[in-house]
CSV table of C-alpha atoms and ligand atoms in Angstrom, one decimal:
chain,number,residue,atom,x,y,z
S,1,MET,CA,43.5,-8.9,15.4
S,2,HIS,CA,44.1,-10.4,18.9
S,3,LEU,CA,42.2,-8.9,22.2
S,4,ARG,CA,45.0,-6.4,23.0
S,5,GLY,CA,44.9,-5.0,19.4
S,6,ILE,CA,40.9,-4.5,19.8
S,7,VAL,CA,41.5,-2.8,22.9
S,8,LEU,CA,44.0,-0.6,21.7
S,9,GLY,CA,41.9,0.3,18.6
S,10,LEU,CA,39.1,1.1,20.7
S,11,VAL,CA,41.1,3.2,22.9
S,12,LEU,CA,42.6,5.1,20.0
S,13,ALA,CA,39.2,5.7,18.6
S,14,ALA,CA,37.6,6.8,21.6
S,15,ALA,CA,40.8,9.4,22.0
S,16,ILE,CA,40.1,10.8,18.4
S,17,PRO,CA,37.4,13.8,18.6
S,18,VAL,CA,34.3,13.1,16.6
S,19,SER,CA,35.1,15.9,14.3
S,20,ALA,CA,38.4,14.6,13.3
S,21,ARG,CA,37.2,11.2,12.2
S,22,GLN,CA,37.0,10.6,8.5
S,23,PRO,CA,33.4,11.2,7.3
S,24,GLN,CA,31.9,8.2,5.8
S,25,THR,CA,30.9,8.4,2.2
S,26,VAL,CA,27.1,7.5,1.8
S,27,SER,CA,24.9,7.7,-1.3
S,28,LEU,CA,22.3,10.3,-0.4
S,29,ILE,CA,21.8,12.9,2.5
S,30,VAL,CA,18.0,14.4,3.0
S,31,SER,CA,19.1,17.4,5.0
S,32,ASN,CA,17.5,19.9,7.2
S,33,GLY,CA,13.9,18.8,7.2
S,34,ILE,CA,11.2,18.2,9.8
S,35,VAL,CA,11.7,14.3,10.3
S,36,ILE,CA,8.8,12.6,11.2
S,37,THR,CA,10.0,9.0,12.0
S,38,VAL,CA,6.9,7.1,13.2
S,39,ASP,CA,9.5,4.9,14.9
S,40,GLY,CA,8.6,3.1,18.3
S,41,THR,CA,8.9,6.3,20.3
S,42,ARG,CA,7.2,8.3,17.6
S,43,ARG,CA,10.3,10.5,17.4
S,44,ILE,CA,10.1,13.6,15.4
S,45,VAL,CA,13.6,15.4,14.7
S,46,ASN,CA,13.3,19.2,13.6
S,47,PRO,CA,15.4,20.1,12.0
S,48,GLY,CA,16.8,16.6,11.0
S,49,SER,CA,18.7,15.0,8.3
S,50,VAL,CA,18.6,11.5,7.0
S,51,ALA,CA,21.7,9.7,5.6
S,52,ILE,CA,21.1,6.7,3.0
S,53,ASN,CA,23.5,4.4,1.8
S,54,GLY,CA,22.5,2.3,-1.2
S,55,THR,CA,19.1,1.1,-0.4
S,56,GLN,CA,19.2,1.7,3.7
S,57,ILE,CA,18.8,4.3,6.1
S,58,VAL,CA,22.2,4.5,7.9
S,59,ALA,CA,21.4,7.5,10.3
S,60,ILE,CA,18.9,10.1,11.3
S,61,ASP,CA,20.1,12.7,13.6
S,62,THR,CA,20.5,16.7,13.6
S,63,PRO,CA,21.7,18.3,10.5
S,64,ALA,CA,25.1,19.1,12.3
S,65,ALA,CA,25.5,15.8,13.4
S,66,ILE,CA,24.8,14.2,10.1
S,67,ALA,CA,27.1,16.8,8.2
S,68,GLY,CA,29.8,15.9,10.8
S,69,ARG,CA,29.6,12.0,10.0
S,70,TYR,CA,28.8,11.6,6.7
S,71,ARG,CA,29.5,13.0,2.9
S,72,ALA,CA,27.2,12.1,0.4
S,73,THR,CA,27.6,11.7,-3.5
S,74,ASP,CA,23.8,13.3,-3.6
S,75,SER,CA,21.9,15.5,-1.3
S,76,ILE,CA,18.4,17.1,-1.2
S,77,ASP,CA,17.8,19.9,0.8
S,78,ALA,CA,14.4,19.6,2.6
S,79,THR,CA,14.4,22.8,4.5
S,80,ASN,CA,10.7,23.9,5.5
S,81,LYS,CA,9.6,20.5,4.2
S,82,VAL,CA,8.5,17.2,6.0
S,83,VAL,CA,10.3,14.1,5.6
S,84,MET,CA,8.3,11.0,6.6
S,85,PRO,CA,7.9,7.2,5.6
S,86,GLY,CA,6.5,6.7,2.1
S,87,LEU,CA,2.7,5.9,2.3
S,88,ILE,CA,1.7,2.1,2.2
S,89,ASN,CA,-1.6,1.2,0.2
S,90,THR,CA,-2.7,-1.9,1.5
S,91,HIS,CA,-5.6,-2.7,-1.1
S,92,GLY,CA,-6.1,-1.9,-4.7
S,93,HIS,CA,-6.2,-2.8,-8.1
S,94,ALA,CA,-3.7,-0.6,-9.9
S,95,ALA,CA,-4.7,-1.0,-13.6
S,96,MET,CA,-8.3,-0.4,-12.9
S,97,VAL,CA,-7.2,3.4,-13.1
S,98,MET,CA,-8.3,2.6,-16.7
S,99,PHE,CA,-11.8,2.2,-15.4
S,100,ARG,CA,-11.8,5.7,-13.4
S,101,GLY,CA,-15.1,7.3,-13.5
S,102,LEU,CA,-16.9,4.3,-15.1
S,103,GLY,CA,-20.4,3.5,-13.8
S,104,ASN,CA,-20.7,6.0,-10.7
S,105,ASP,CA,-23.2,6.3,-8.1
S,106,LEU,CA,-24.2,2.4,-8.2
S,107,ALA,CA,-24.2,-0.2,-5.5
S,108,LEU,CA,-21.1,-2.6,-5.5
S,109,MET,CA,-22.9,-5.5,-7.2
S,110,ASP,CA,-24.6,-3.5,-9.7
S,111,TRP,CA,-21.5,-1.5,-10.6
S,112,LEU,CA,-19.4,-4.9,-10.8
S,113,GLN,CA,-21.8,-7.0,-12.7
S,114,LYS,CA,-22.9,-4.4,-15.1
S,115,TYR,CA,-19.9,-2.4,-15.7
S,116,ILE,CA,-16.6,-3.6,-14.3
S,117,PHE,CA,-16.7,-7.2,-14.9
S,118,PRO,CA,-18.2,-6.8,-18.6
S,119,ALA,CA,-15.4,-4.2,-19.2
S,120,GLU,CA,-12.6,-6.2,-18.0
S,121,ALA,CA,-13.8,-9.2,-20.1
S,122,LYS,CA,-13.4,-7.2,-23.4
S,123,THR,CA,-10.3,-5.0,-22.5
S,124,VAL,CA,-7.9,-6.6,-20.2
S,125,SER,CA,-4.9,-7.8,-21.9
S,126,PRO,CA,-1.2,-7.8,-20.8
S,127,GLU,CA,-0.6,-4.7,-22.7
S,128,PHE,CA,-4.0,-3.0,-21.2
S,129,VAL,CA,-2.5,-4.0,-17.8
S,130,ARG,CA,0.8,-2.5,-18.6
S,131,ILE,CA,-0.7,0.7,-19.4
S,132,GLY,CA,-3.1,0.9,-16.7
S,133,THR,CA,-0.4,0.0,-14.1
S,134,ARG,CA,2.0,2.7,-15.5
S,135,LEU,CA,-0.5,5.1,-15.1
S,136,ALA,CA,-1.1,4.0,-11.3
S,137,ALA,CA,2.3,4.0,-10.7
S,138,LEU,CA,2.8,7.6,-11.8
S,139,GLU,CA,-0.1,8.5,-9.8
S,140,MET,CA,1.4,6.8,-6.6
S,141,ILE,CA,4.9,8.2,-7.1
S,142,GLN,CA,3.3,11.8,-7.4
S,143,SER,CA,1.1,11.4,-4.4
S,144,GLY,CA,3.8,9.7,-2.0
S,145,THR,CA,2.9,6.1,-2.0
S,146,THR,CA,6.0,3.8,-2.0
S,147,MET,CA,4.5,0.5,-1.6
S,148,TYR,CA,1.1,-1.0,-2.5
S,149,ALA,CA,-0.8,-4.0,-2.5
S,150,ASP,CA,-2.4,-5.1,-5.6
S,151,MET,CA,-5.0,-7.9,-6.8
S,152,TYR,CA,-5.3,-8.3,-10.4
S,153,TYR,CA,-4.9,-10.3,-13.5
S,154,PHE,CA,-1.4,-10.7,-15.6
S,155,GLU,CA,0.2,-9.8,-12.4
S,156,GLU,CA,3.8,-10.2,-13.9
S,157,GLU,CA,2.9,-7.4,-16.1
S,158,VAL,CA,2.0,-5.5,-12.8
S,159,ALA,CA,5.4,-6.7,-11.2
S,160,ARG,CA,7.5,-5.6,-14.3
S,161,VAL,CA,5.9,-2.0,-14.4
S,162,THR,CA,6.2,-1.9,-10.6
S,163,LYS,CA,9.9,-2.6,-10.8
S,164,GLU,CA,10.4,-0.3,-14.0
S,165,ALA,CA,8.6,2.6,-11.8
S,166,GLY,CA,11.0,1.7,-8.6
S,167,LEU,CA,7.9,1.3,-6.5
S,168,ARG,CA,7.3,-1.6,-4.0
S,169,GLY,CA,4.6,-4.0,-4.2
S,170,VAL,CA,2.7,-6.9,-2.6
S,171,LEU,CA,1.3,-8.2,-5.9
S,172,GLY,CA,-1.4,-10.8,-6.1
S,173,GLN,CA,-2.5,-12.9,-8.9
S,174,THR,CA,-6.3,-13.2,-8.9
S,175,VAL,CA,-8.0,-16.5,-8.5
S,176,ILE,CA,-11.8,-16.1,-9.1
S,177,GLU,CA,-14.3,-19.0,-10.5
S,178,PHE,CA,-15.6,-17.4,-13.7
S,179,PRO,CA,-13.6,-17.1,-16.9
S,180,VAL,CA,-11.3,-14.0,-16.9
S,181,PRO,CA,-9.0,-12.6,-19.4
S,182,ASP,CA,-5.9,-14.4,-18.0
S,183,ALA,CA,-7.4,-17.8,-16.9
S,184,LYS,CA,-10.4,-19.9,-18.2
S,185,THR,CA,-10.8,-21.7,-14.7
S,186,PRO,CA,-9.6,-21.0,-11.3
S,187,ALA,CA,-7.2,-24.0,-11.5
S,188,ASP,CA,-5.4,-22.1,-14.4
S,189,ALA,CA,-5.5,-19.2,-12.3
S,190,LEU,CA,-3.8,-21.1,-9.3
S,191,LYS,CA,-1.2,-22.4,-12.1
S,192,ARG,CA,-0.5,-18.8,-13.1
S,193,ALA,CA,-0.3,-17.8,-9.5
S,194,GLU,CA,2.3,-20.5,-8.7
S,195,ALA,CA,4.5,-19.5,-11.8
S,196,PHE,CA,4.3,-15.8,-11.0
S,197,ILE,CA,5.2,-16.5,-7.3
S,198,LYS,CA,8.3,-18.5,-8.5
S,199,GLU,CA,9.2,-15.6,-10.9
S,200,PHE,CA,9.5,-13.1,-8.2
S,201,LEU,CA,10.0,-14.9,-5.0
S,202,HIS,CA,13.4,-13.4,-4.5
S,203,ASP,CA,12.7,-10.0,-6.0
S,204,ASP,CA,14.0,-6.8,-4.0
S,205,LEU,CA,11.0,-4.9,-4.9
S,206,VAL,CA,8.2,-7.4,-5.5
S,207,VAL,CA,6.5,-9.5,-2.8
S,208,PRO,CA,4.6,-12.2,-4.9
S,209,SER,CA,1.2,-13.0,-3.3
S,210,VAL,CA,-1.8,-14.8,-4.3
S,211,ALA,CA,-5.4,-13.2,-4.1
S,212,PRO,CA,-8.4,-15.4,-4.1
S,213,HIS,CA,-11.1,-12.7,-4.8
S,214,ALA,CA,-13.7,-13.3,-2.1
S,215,VAL,CA,-15.8,-16.0,-0.7
S,216,TYR,CA,-19.0,-15.2,-2.8
S,217,THR,CA,-16.7,-15.8,-6.0
S,218,LEU,CA,-15.0,-19.0,-5.1
S,219,ASP,CA,-16.0,-22.4,-3.7
S,220,ALA,CA,-14.3,-24.0,-0.5
S,221,ALA,CA,-11.9,-26.2,-2.8
S,222,MET,CA,-10.7,-22.9,-4.6
S,223,LEU,CA,-10.1,-21.0,-1.5
S,224,THR,CA,-8.2,-23.8,0.1
S,225,GLY,CA,-6.1,-24.3,-3.1
S,226,ALA,CA,-5.1,-20.5,-2.8
S,227,SER,CA,-4.4,-20.8,0.9
S,228,ASN,CA,-2.2,-23.9,0.3
S,229,LEU,CA,-0.3,-22.1,-2.5
S,230,ALA,CA,0.5,-19.1,-0.1
S,231,ARG,CA,1.5,-21.4,2.7
S,232,LYS,CA,3.8,-23.5,0.3
S,233,TYR,CA,5.8,-20.5,-0.6
S,234,ASN,CA,5.4,-18.4,2.5
S,235,VAL,CA,3.8,-15.4,0.5
S,236,PRO,CA,0.9,-13.2,1.5
S,237,LEU,CA,-2.5,-13.9,0.8
S,238,GLN,CA,-5.2,-11.4,0.0
S,239,ILE,CA,-8.8,-11.8,0.0
S,240,HIS,CA,-11.9,-9.3,-0.1
S,241,LEU,CA,-13.4,-10.0,3.1
S,242,ALA,CA,-17.0,-9.1,4.3
S,243,GLU,CA,-17.0,-6.0,2.1
S,244,THR,CA,-20.9,-5.4,1.9
S,245,SER,CA,-24.0,-6.9,3.7
S,246,GLN,CA,-24.8,-8.6,0.5
S,247,GLU,CA,-21.6,-10.6,0.6
S,248,LEU,CA,-22.8,-11.9,3.9
S,249,THR,CA,-26.1,-13.0,2.3
S,250,LEU,CA,-24.2,-14.7,-0.5
S,251,SER,CA,-21.9,-16.4,1.8
S,252,GLN,CA,-24.7,-17.9,3.8
S,253,GLU,CA,-26.6,-19.0,0.7
S,254,ARG,CA,-23.7,-20.7,-0.7
S,255,HIS,CA,-21.4,-21.8,2.2
S,256,LYS,CA,-23.9,-21.7,5.0
S,257,GLN,CA,-21.6,-19.6,7.1
S,258,ARG,CA,-20.4,-16.1,7.4
S,259,PRO,CA,-17.1,-15.3,5.6
S,260,VAL,CA,-14.7,-15.4,8.6
S,261,ALA,CA,-16.3,-18.4,10.1
S,262,LEU,CA,-16.1,-20.2,6.6
S,263,LEU,CA,-12.4,-19.4,6.2
S,264,GLU,CA,-11.8,-20.4,9.8
S,265,SER,CA,-13.3,-23.6,9.2
S,266,LEU,CA,-11.4,-24.0,6.0
S,267,LYS,CA,-8.1,-23.1,7.9
S,268,PHE,CA,-7.6,-20.6,5.4
S,269,TRP,CA,-5.3,-18.1,7.1
S,270,ALA,CA,-1.8,-18.1,5.9
S,271,PRO,CA,1.2,-16.5,8.1
S,272,ILE,CA,0.5,-13.3,6.2
S,273,THR,CA,-3.2,-12.7,5.4
S,274,ILE,CA,-4.3,-9.2,4.2
S,275,GLY,CA,-8.4,-8.9,4.6
S,276,ALA,CA,-9.5,-6.2,2.3
S,277,HIS,CA,-12.5,-4.1,3.8
S,278,GLY,CA,-13.5,-6.0,6.9
S,279,VAL,CA,-16.7,-3.9,7.2
S,280,TRP,CA,-19.4,-6.4,8.3
S,281,ILE,CA,-17.4,-8.0,11.1
S,282,ASN,CA,-18.8,-8.7,14.5
S,283,PRO,CA,-16.8,-9.0,17.7
S,284,GLU,CA,-16.4,-12.7,17.8
S,285,GLU,CA,-14.8,-12.4,14.2
S,286,ILE,CA,-12.6,-9.6,15.5
S,287,ALA,CA,-11.1,-12.0,18.0
S,288,ILE,CA,-10.8,-14.6,15.4
S,289,LEU,CA,-8.8,-12.2,13.1
S,290,LYS,CA,-6.6,-11.1,16.1
S,291,GLN,CA,-5.7,-14.8,16.9
S,292,ARG,CA,-5.0,-15.5,13.3
S,293,ASN,CA,-2.8,-12.4,12.6
S,294,VAL,CA,-5.2,-11.4,10.0
S,295,GLY,CA,-4.3,-7.6,8.8
S,296,ILE,CA,-7.2,-5.4,7.8
S,297,SER,CA,-7.0,-3.0,5.1
S,298,ASN,CA,-9.6,-0.1,5.8
S,299,ASN,CA,-10.9,1.7,2.3
S,300,PRO,CA,-12.9,4.4,3.6
S,301,GLU,CA,-13.4,6.4,0.4
S,302,SER,CA,-14.5,3.1,-1.6
S,303,ASN,CA,-16.8,2.0,1.2
S,304,MET,CA,-18.5,5.2,1.4
S,305,LYS,CA,-18.6,5.8,-2.4
S,306,LEU,CA,-20.4,2.3,-2.7
S,307,SER,CA,-22.4,2.9,0.6
S,308,SER,CA,-20.7,-0.6,1.6
S,309,GLY,CA,-20.6,0.4,5.3
S,310,THR,CA,-17.9,1.2,7.8
S,311,ALA,CA,-15.2,-1.0,9.0
S,312,PRO,CA,-15.1,-1.3,12.8
S,313,VAL,CA,-11.6,0.4,12.9
S,314,VAL,CA,-11.6,1.6,16.7
S,315,ALA,CA,-12.8,-2.1,17.7
S,316,TYR,CA,-9.9,-3.4,15.6
S,317,ARG,CA,-7.4,-1.3,17.0
S,318,ALA,CA,-8.5,-1.9,20.6
S,319,ALA,CA,-8.3,-5.8,19.9
S,320,GLY,CA,-5.0,-5.2,18.6
S,321,VAL,CA,-5.7,-6.3,15.1
S,322,ASN,CA,-3.5,-4.4,12.5
S,323,VAL,CA,-5.1,-2.2,10.5
S,324,GLY,CA,-3.5,-0.4,7.3
S,325,LEU,CA,-5.4,2.1,5.0
S,326,GLY,CA,-6.0,1.3,1.1
S,327,THR,CA,-7.5,3.4,-1.9
S,328,ASP,CA,-9.1,0.2,-3.4
S,329,GLY,CA,-9.1,0.5,-7.2
S,330,ALA,CA,-9.4,4.0,-8.7
S,331,ALA,CA,-12.7,2.8,-10.3
S,332,SER,CA,-14.4,3.0,-7.0
S,333,ASN,CA,-12.6,5.9,-5.3
S,334,ASN,CA,-11.8,7.8,-7.8
S,335,ASP,CA,-8.0,8.2,-7.1
S,336,LEU,CA,-5.1,6.8,-5.4
S,337,ASP,CA,-4.2,9.4,-3.0
S,338,MET,CA,-3.2,8.1,0.3
S,339,PHE,CA,-3.2,11.5,2.0
S,340,GLU,CA,-6.9,11.6,1.5
S,341,ALA,CA,-7.5,8.1,2.7
S,342,MET,CA,-5.8,9.2,5.9
S,343,ARG,CA,-8.3,12.2,6.2
S,344,GLN,CA,-11.4,10.2,5.3
S,345,ALA,CA,-10.5,7.3,7.5
S,346,ALA,CA,-10.3,9.7,10.6
S,347,PHE,CA,-13.3,11.7,9.5
S,348,GLN,CA,-15.6,8.4,9.0
S,349,GLN,CA,-14.7,7.0,12.2
S,350,LYS,CA,-15.3,10.3,14.3
S,351,LEU,CA,-18.7,10.4,12.7
S,352,ILE,CA,-19.8,6.8,12.9
S,353,SER,CA,-18.7,6.7,16.6
S,354,MET,CA,-20.0,10.4,17.3
S,355,ASP,CA,-16.7,10.9,19.1
S,356,PRO,CA,-14.1,13.2,17.7
S,357,ARG,CA,-11.5,12.0,19.6
S,358,VAL,CA,-11.2,8.5,17.9
S,359,ILE,CA,-8.6,7.8,15.3
S,360,SER,CA,-6.3,11.0,15.9
S,361,ALA,CA,-4.0,12.4,13.4
S,362,PRO,CA,-1.1,10.5,14.7
S,363,GLU,CA,-3.2,7.3,14.5
S,364,ALA,CA,-4.1,8.0,10.9
S,365,ILE,CA,-0.5,8.6,10.1
S,366,GLU,CA,0.5,5.3,12.0
S,367,MET,CA,-2.2,3.4,9.7
S,368,ALA,CA,-1.0,4.8,6.5
S,369,THR,CA,2.8,3.9,7.2
S,370,ILE,CA,3.8,1.2,10.0
S,371,GLY,CA,0.4,0.0,10.4
S,372,GLY,CA,0.3,-0.7,6.7
S,373,ALA,CA,3.8,-2.4,6.8
S,374,ARG,CA,2.6,-4.8,9.5
S,375,VAL,CA,-0.6,-5.6,7.6
S,376,LEU,CA,1.6,-6.5,4.6
S,377,GLY,CA,4.2,-8.5,6.8
S,378,GLN,CA,6.8,-5.8,5.9
S,379,GLN,CA,7.4,-4.0,9.2
S,380,ALA,CA,11.0,-5.2,9.8
S,381,ARG,CA,12.1,-3.7,6.4
S,382,ILE,CA,9.8,-0.6,6.0
S,383,GLY,CA,7.1,1.7,7.3
S,384,SER,CA,9.0,3.9,9.5
S,385,LEU,CA,12.3,5.9,9.2
S,386,GLU,CA,14.9,4.0,11.6
S,387,THR,CA,18.6,3.1,10.8
S,388,GLY,CA,18.8,-0.1,9.2
S,389,LYS,CA,15.5,-0.1,7.4
S,390,LEU,CA,14.9,0.1,3.7
S,391,ALA,CA,15.0,3.9,2.5
S,392,ASP,CA,11.3,4.4,1.5
S,393,LEU,CA,10.4,8.1,2.1
S,394,ILE,CA,8.8,11.2,0.8
S,395,ILE,CA,9.5,14.8,1.3
S,396,VAL,CA,6.3,17.1,1.5
S,397,ASN,CA,6.1,20.7,0.6
S,398,MET,CA,4.8,22.7,3.5
S,399,ASP,CA,5.2,25.9,2.1
S,400,ARG,CA,1.9,26.7,0.4
S,401,PRO,CA,-0.9,29.1,1.3
S,402,ARG,CA,-3.1,26.0,2.5
S,403,GLN,CA,-0.3,24.8,4.7
S,404,THR,CA,-0.1,28.1,6.5
S,405,PRO,CA,-0.1,28.8,9.5
S,406,MET,CA,0.9,25.6,11.0
S,407,PHE,CA,0.3,24.9,14.7
S,408,ASP,CA,0.3,21.0,14.7
S,409,LEU,CA,2.5,19.5,12.7
S,410,LEU,CA,0.7,15.8,12.5
S,411,SER,CA,-2.6,17.2,12.4
S,412,GLN,CA,-1.3,19.5,9.1
S,413,ILE,CA,-0.3,16.2,7.5
S,414,VAL,CA,-3.7,14.3,7.9
S,415,TYR,CA,-6.3,17.3,7.8
S,416,VAL,CA,-4.6,19.5,5.1
S,417,THR,CA,-1.8,17.9,3.1
S,418,ARG,CA,-2.8,16.3,-0.3
S,419,GLY,CA,-0.9,14.0,-2.6
S,420,ASP,CA,0.0,17.2,-4.8
S,421,ASP,CA,2.2,18.5,-1.8
S,422,VAL,CA,4.6,15.7,-2.1
S,423,ASP,CA,7.8,17.0,-3.6
S,424,THR,CA,10.1,13.9,-3.7
S,425,THR,CA,9.6,10.5,-3.5
S,426,ILE,CA,12.4,7.9,-2.8
S,427,VAL,CA,12.1,4.0,-2.6
S,428,ASN,CA,14.9,1.6,-1.7
S,429,GLY,CA,17.2,4.6,-1.7
S,430,LYS,CA,16.4,5.5,-5.3
S,431,VAL,CA,14.9,8.9,-6.1
S,432,LEU,CA,11.7,8.2,-8.3
S,433,MET,CA,10.4,12.0,-8.1
S,434,ARG,CA,12.4,15.1,-7.4
S,435,GLY,CA,10.9,18.5,-7.2
S,436,ARG,CA,7.7,17.0,-8.7
S,437,LYS,CA,9.4,15.5,-11.8
S,438,VAL,CA,9.2,11.7,-12.0
S,439,LEU,CA,12.4,10.2,-13.3
S,440,THR,CA,11.4,6.9,-13.6
S,441,LEU,CA,8.6,7.1,-16.1
S,442,ASN,CA,7.9,9.1,-19.1
S,443,GLU,CA,4.7,11.1,-17.8
S,444,ALA,CA,3.8,12.1,-21.3
S,445,GLU,CA,3.9,8.9,-22.8
S,446,VAL,CA,2.0,7.2,-20.0
S,447,LEU,CA,-0.7,9.7,-20.4
S,448,THR,CA,-1.0,9.0,-24.2
S,449,ASP,CA,-1.1,5.4,-23.8
S,450,ALA,CA,-3.7,5.6,-21.2
S,451,ARG,CA,-5.8,8.0,-23.3
S,452,ALA,CA,-5.6,5.7,-26.2
S,453,GLY,CA,-6.4,2.5,-24.0
S,454,ALA,CA,-9.6,4.2,-22.6
S,455,GLU,CA,-11.0,4.3,-26.2
S,456,LEU,CA,-11.2,0.4,-25.6
S,457,VAL,CA,-13.1,0.8,-22.5
S,458,ARG,CA,-15.4,3.3,-24.0
S,459,LYS,CA,-16.3,0.6,-26.9
S,460,ALA,CA,-16.6,-2.1,-24.5
S,461,VAL,CA,-19.4,-0.5,-22.5
S,462,GLN,CA,-21.3,1.1,-25.3
G,501,ZN,ZN1,-10.8,-4.3,-4.1
């Protein structure tokens, strides 16, 4: 079309009233909810509707405006419900739901060395990881998590289950120095990690990643090997970072440096590095993490249960370090409920700082959504409800005794809401749970398999 045609077209389009234009057909409309967007202006549209086409959000507006512009092949009524971005769990070990409740009330190193590492050595197989990850996926879908970060073994099994469940994941193949079920040596683990990255590099749901376990379980060469792999493929690098005071001692003994200083001297950091925990960190280290764009996954429940300490979240945020929330593995939490993680993150910081104003409800929501997306390097695609972003969202039931009355929407989400209140979970435009019914996994089968798998764990620690 030449210029005159374009101008004529524009004039004609402008002359036709909006109501007379042909509505565009889209795949799904979530209508008439209270839409918390967590966008740049923290817009809340109440009542609001979200139009989704395929994998993308195409519009967020008043119900009348959306109804006027779009027709949908499927629709979900969200009246009296909250529509918000899916929650992003920035640290965990999904299949460890199989060790839920195993060895409680112990310090991290005791718990790891007496229970978890021996149990893993005897039970972890591709099938065990599949069964455990399915159980975790079910729990995540049912509690409103739409993307999660994972560090485990047989990560290709984790990836396949993640895709089958319809979830999004930054999934990291573990590299650790002692023999583990999927690798006899760290060199084997690195080979596995590379094959895994190649297999899932262009996947629509899985972001492959490499996960060197920690500075106390790897030497400098292995840490560098993992970092080089992440940079070669430009994939996220995940590591447990300064989780306990004992980790500092071990790092000093082994490497003669604190964890952050060691990693800085090794030029370890990749474009996307996720530091899990970041508890034992001083101001100079915060400056390094900011400079190197390292995101921190704050795991308040795991840190409290294992008495690991409290991450300096307020200082991180003041310094401009990206902070997301995580549950850690269910073995040290003991669930995967990100609503609880939001609440505990806020409470823990208020207590430790003796200042109830820190980590407000809006800040806790931000850490669980767009903040988590930034930590995982996914903020351009997900983390908020905005036109053009991928349609990862949840619908939350606010029509319960516990949710009544409601004076302040955002505080209700953080201080009252539980994972069980999530009614519907949508990832990549696909409905994974609708009215509490999970559509992508067979709940009864998943539970039966998990209970059978738990017998292996029971035998392993007898
Ligand atoms: Zn962990």
